[in-house]
Short mmCIF file of C-alpha atoms in Angstrom, two decimals:
data_model
loop_
_atom_site.label_atom_id
_atom_site.label_comp_id
_atom_site.label_asym_id
_atom_site.label_seq_id
_atom_site.Cartn_x
_atom_site.Cartn_y
_atom_site.Cartn_z
CA MET N 1393 92.67 107.09 107.28
CA LEU N 1394 94.83 104.47 105.52
CA ALA N 1395 98.23 103.71 107.09
CA VAL N 1396 100.91 101.10 106.75
CA ARG N 1397 101.20 99.55 110.18
CA SER N 1398 104.15 97.62 111.58
CA PRO N 1399 104.01 93.80 111.24
CA GLN N 1400 104.26 93.51 115.02
CA ASP N 1401 101.20 95.70 115.52
CA ILE N 1402 99.27 93.69 112.94
CA ALA N 1403 100.30 90.33 114.43
CA GLN N 1404 99.25 91.59 117.90
CA SER N 1405 95.80 92.61 116.68
CA LEU N 1406 95.24 89.49 114.57
CA PHE N 1407 96.93 86.70 116.54
CA GLY N 1408 97.43 88.13 120.02
CA SER N 1409 101.18 88.14 119.84
CA ALA N 1410 103.48 90.88 118.58
CA HIS N 1411 106.11 88.35 117.59
CA VAL N 1412 106.27 87.73 113.87
CA PRO N 1413 108.10 84.44 113.54
CA ALA N 1414 109.46 82.83 110.46
CA LEU N 1415 106.33 81.16 109.16
CA THR N 1416 106.64 77.37 108.60
CA PRO N 1417 104.04 74.92 107.24
CA ASP N 1418 103.48 73.53 110.77
CA HIS N 1419 102.63 76.96 112.25
CA ARG N 1420 99.98 77.21 115.01
CA TRP N 1421 98.08 80.34 113.88
CA PRO N 1422 94.39 79.97 113.07
CA THR N 1423 92.64 80.60 109.74
CA LEU N 1424 91.73 84.20 109.47
CA GLU N 1425 90.29 86.36 106.72
CA ILE N 1426 92.42 89.50 106.89
CA SER N 1427 90.99 91.01 103.75
CA GLY N 1428 88.93 89.72 100.83
CA ASP N 1429 91.95 88.52 98.88
CA CYS N 1430 94.05 87.59 101.87
CA VAL N 1431 92.73 84.64 103.84
CA PHE N 1432 95.50 83.28 106.11
CA LEU N 1433 95.33 79.50 106.42
CA ASP N 1434 95.87 77.37 109.44
CA ALA N 1435 98.44 74.54 109.04
CA ARG N 1436 95.84 71.88 108.13
CA GLN N 1437 94.14 74.00 105.44
CA ALA N 1438 97.57 75.14 104.15
CA ARG N 1439 98.70 71.55 103.79
CA SER N 1440 95.47 70.65 102.00
CA GLU N 1441 95.74 73.60 99.62
CA THR N 1442 99.41 72.84 98.91
CA GLN N 1443 98.74 69.19 98.14
CA GLY N 1444 95.45 69.75 96.32
CA ARG N 1445 96.32 72.35 93.74
CA ASP N 1446 97.02 71.27 90.13
CA ALA N 1447 99.88 73.53 89.33
CA PRO N 1448 102.96 71.43 88.51
CA LEU N 1449 105.06 74.43 87.39
CA ALA N 1450 104.66 75.95 90.91
CA ARG N 1451 106.44 72.94 92.47
CA LEU N 1452 104.15 73.17 95.50
CA GLY N 1453 105.49 71.22 98.39
CA GLN N 1454 108.97 71.29 96.91
CA ASP N 1455 109.83 74.95 96.46
CA TRP N 1456 106.69 76.67 97.73
CA TRP N 1457 103.73 76.12 100.04
CA VAL N 1458 100.30 77.75 100.10
CA PHE N 1459 99.93 79.84 103.27
CA ALA N 1460 96.98 82.04 102.22
CA SER N 1461 94.29 82.17 99.57
CA SER N 1462 91.89 84.63 98.07
CA GLY N 1463 88.14 84.39 97.94
CA THR N 1464 88.45 83.71 94.21
CA GLY N 1465 90.80 80.69 94.21
CA ASP N 1466 94.15 82.41 93.90
CA ALA N 1467 96.93 81.50 96.32
CA TRP N 1468 99.62 83.23 98.26
CA LEU N 1469 102.82 81.13 98.44
CA LEU N 1470 105.82 81.18 100.76
CA SER N 1471 109.17 79.77 99.68
CA LEU N 1472 110.51 76.63 101.39
CA ASP N 1473 114.11 77.74 101.04
CA GLY N 1474 114.24 79.62 104.34
CA GLN N 1475 114.10 83.02 102.65
CA GLN N 1476 110.42 83.61 103.47
CA ARG N 1477 109.77 84.99 99.99
CA VAL N 1478 106.15 85.53 99.02
CA ALA N 1479 104.73 84.75 95.56
CA PHE N 1480 101.27 84.81 94.04
CA LEU N 1481 99.60 81.94 92.13
CA ASP N 1482 96.81 82.96 89.73
CA HIS N 1483 94.26 80.20 89.53
CA ASP N 1484 93.04 81.46 86.14
CA GLN N 1485 96.25 80.09 84.69
CA GLY N 1486 95.16 76.58 85.63
CA PRO N 1487 97.85 73.85 85.46
CA ASP N 1488 100.21 76.28 83.75
CA ALA N 1489 100.22 78.62 86.77
CA ALA N 1490 103.70 79.58 87.92
CA PRO N 1491 104.62 81.56 91.04
CA GLN N 1492 104.81 85.31 90.49
CA ALA N 1493 107.37 86.83 92.84
CA MET N 1494 105.94 89.62 94.90
CA ALA N 1495 109.20 91.02 96.34
CA LEU N 1496 107.72 90.66 99.83
CA SER N 1497 108.64 88.83 103.05
CA PHE N 1498 105.88 87.30 105.17
CA ALA N 1499 105.98 90.31 107.51
CA GLN N 1500 105.46 92.68 104.51
CA TRP N 1501 102.62 90.43 103.28
CA LEU N 1502 100.93 90.95 106.61
CA GLN N 1503 101.33 94.71 106.08
CA MET N 1504 99.82 94.49 102.60
CA ALA N 1505 96.89 92.32 103.78
CA ASP N 1506 96.21 94.75 106.66
CA LEU N 1507 96.33 97.73 104.34
CA MET N 1508 93.85 96.07 101.97
CA ARG N 1509 91.61 95.35 105.00
CA GLN N 1510 91.67 99.00 105.97
CA TRP N 1511 90.85 100.06 102.42
CA GLU N 1512 87.93 97.58 102.10
CA GLN N 1513 86.49 98.69 105.47
CA LEU N 1514 86.57 102.40 104.54
CA ASP N 1515 84.69 101.60 101.34
CA ASP N 1516 85.70 104.97 99.78
CA ASP N 1517 86.72 104.79 96.12
CA THR N 1518 88.51 108.16 96.34
CA LEU N 1519 91.16 106.44 98.49
CA SER N 1520 92.16 104.22 95.53
CA ALA N 1521 94.53 106.91 94.28
CA LEU N 1522 96.47 106.61 97.56
CA MET N 1523 96.98 102.87 97.36
CA PRO N 1524 99.99 102.62 94.94
CA ALA N 1525 102.07 104.98 97.15
CA LEU N 1526 101.03 103.08 100.25
CA LEU N 1527 101.91 99.76 98.70
CA ASP N 1528 105.26 101.18 97.72
CA GLN N 1529 105.87 102.16 101.39
CA ILE N 1530 105.77 98.45 102.20
CA ASN N 1531 108.39 97.77 99.55
CA PRO N 1532 109.45 100.19 96.78
CA GLY N 1533 107.98 99.05 93.47
CA PHE N 1534 105.50 96.66 94.98
CA SER N 1535 102.47 98.56 93.54
CA SER N 1536 103.53 97.43 90.06
CA LEU N 1537 103.64 93.76 91.17
CA TYR N 1538 100.40 93.74 93.13
CA PRO N 1539 98.22 91.25 91.31
CA TYR N 1540 94.78 92.79 91.67
CA SER N 1541 93.18 95.96 90.30
CA ILE N 1542 92.85 98.79 92.80
#
């Protein structure tokens, strides 16, 4: 069954530590595909993605850095202002792409990525109807911001 797990439980199962630190561009966690649209990047890949994307409106490296990507070229961003705010960058917008605020912290992003992993593994389309309410458990209203179709 689908369930929103605690960020600590997710970090323990993914990275071997229940501590969910403030994520910085020089973090030491490995690259890991959590779900199809949530591939967490190690520091080297994150730096390469941040520097290599052509999205001047996103102010990558100044206001945001890429900490995760999707399998389709989209990016998950984390703010560099110390607030740990997550945004989404849609690669289909090309150079005009701007960060779309997701109203999530990094810990909540882990919860979302883990929930999507559970849903993908169950491979049961009847569970799609449950997803908006589960996303809203992570943060009320998040289901309306989630960038992909469920």
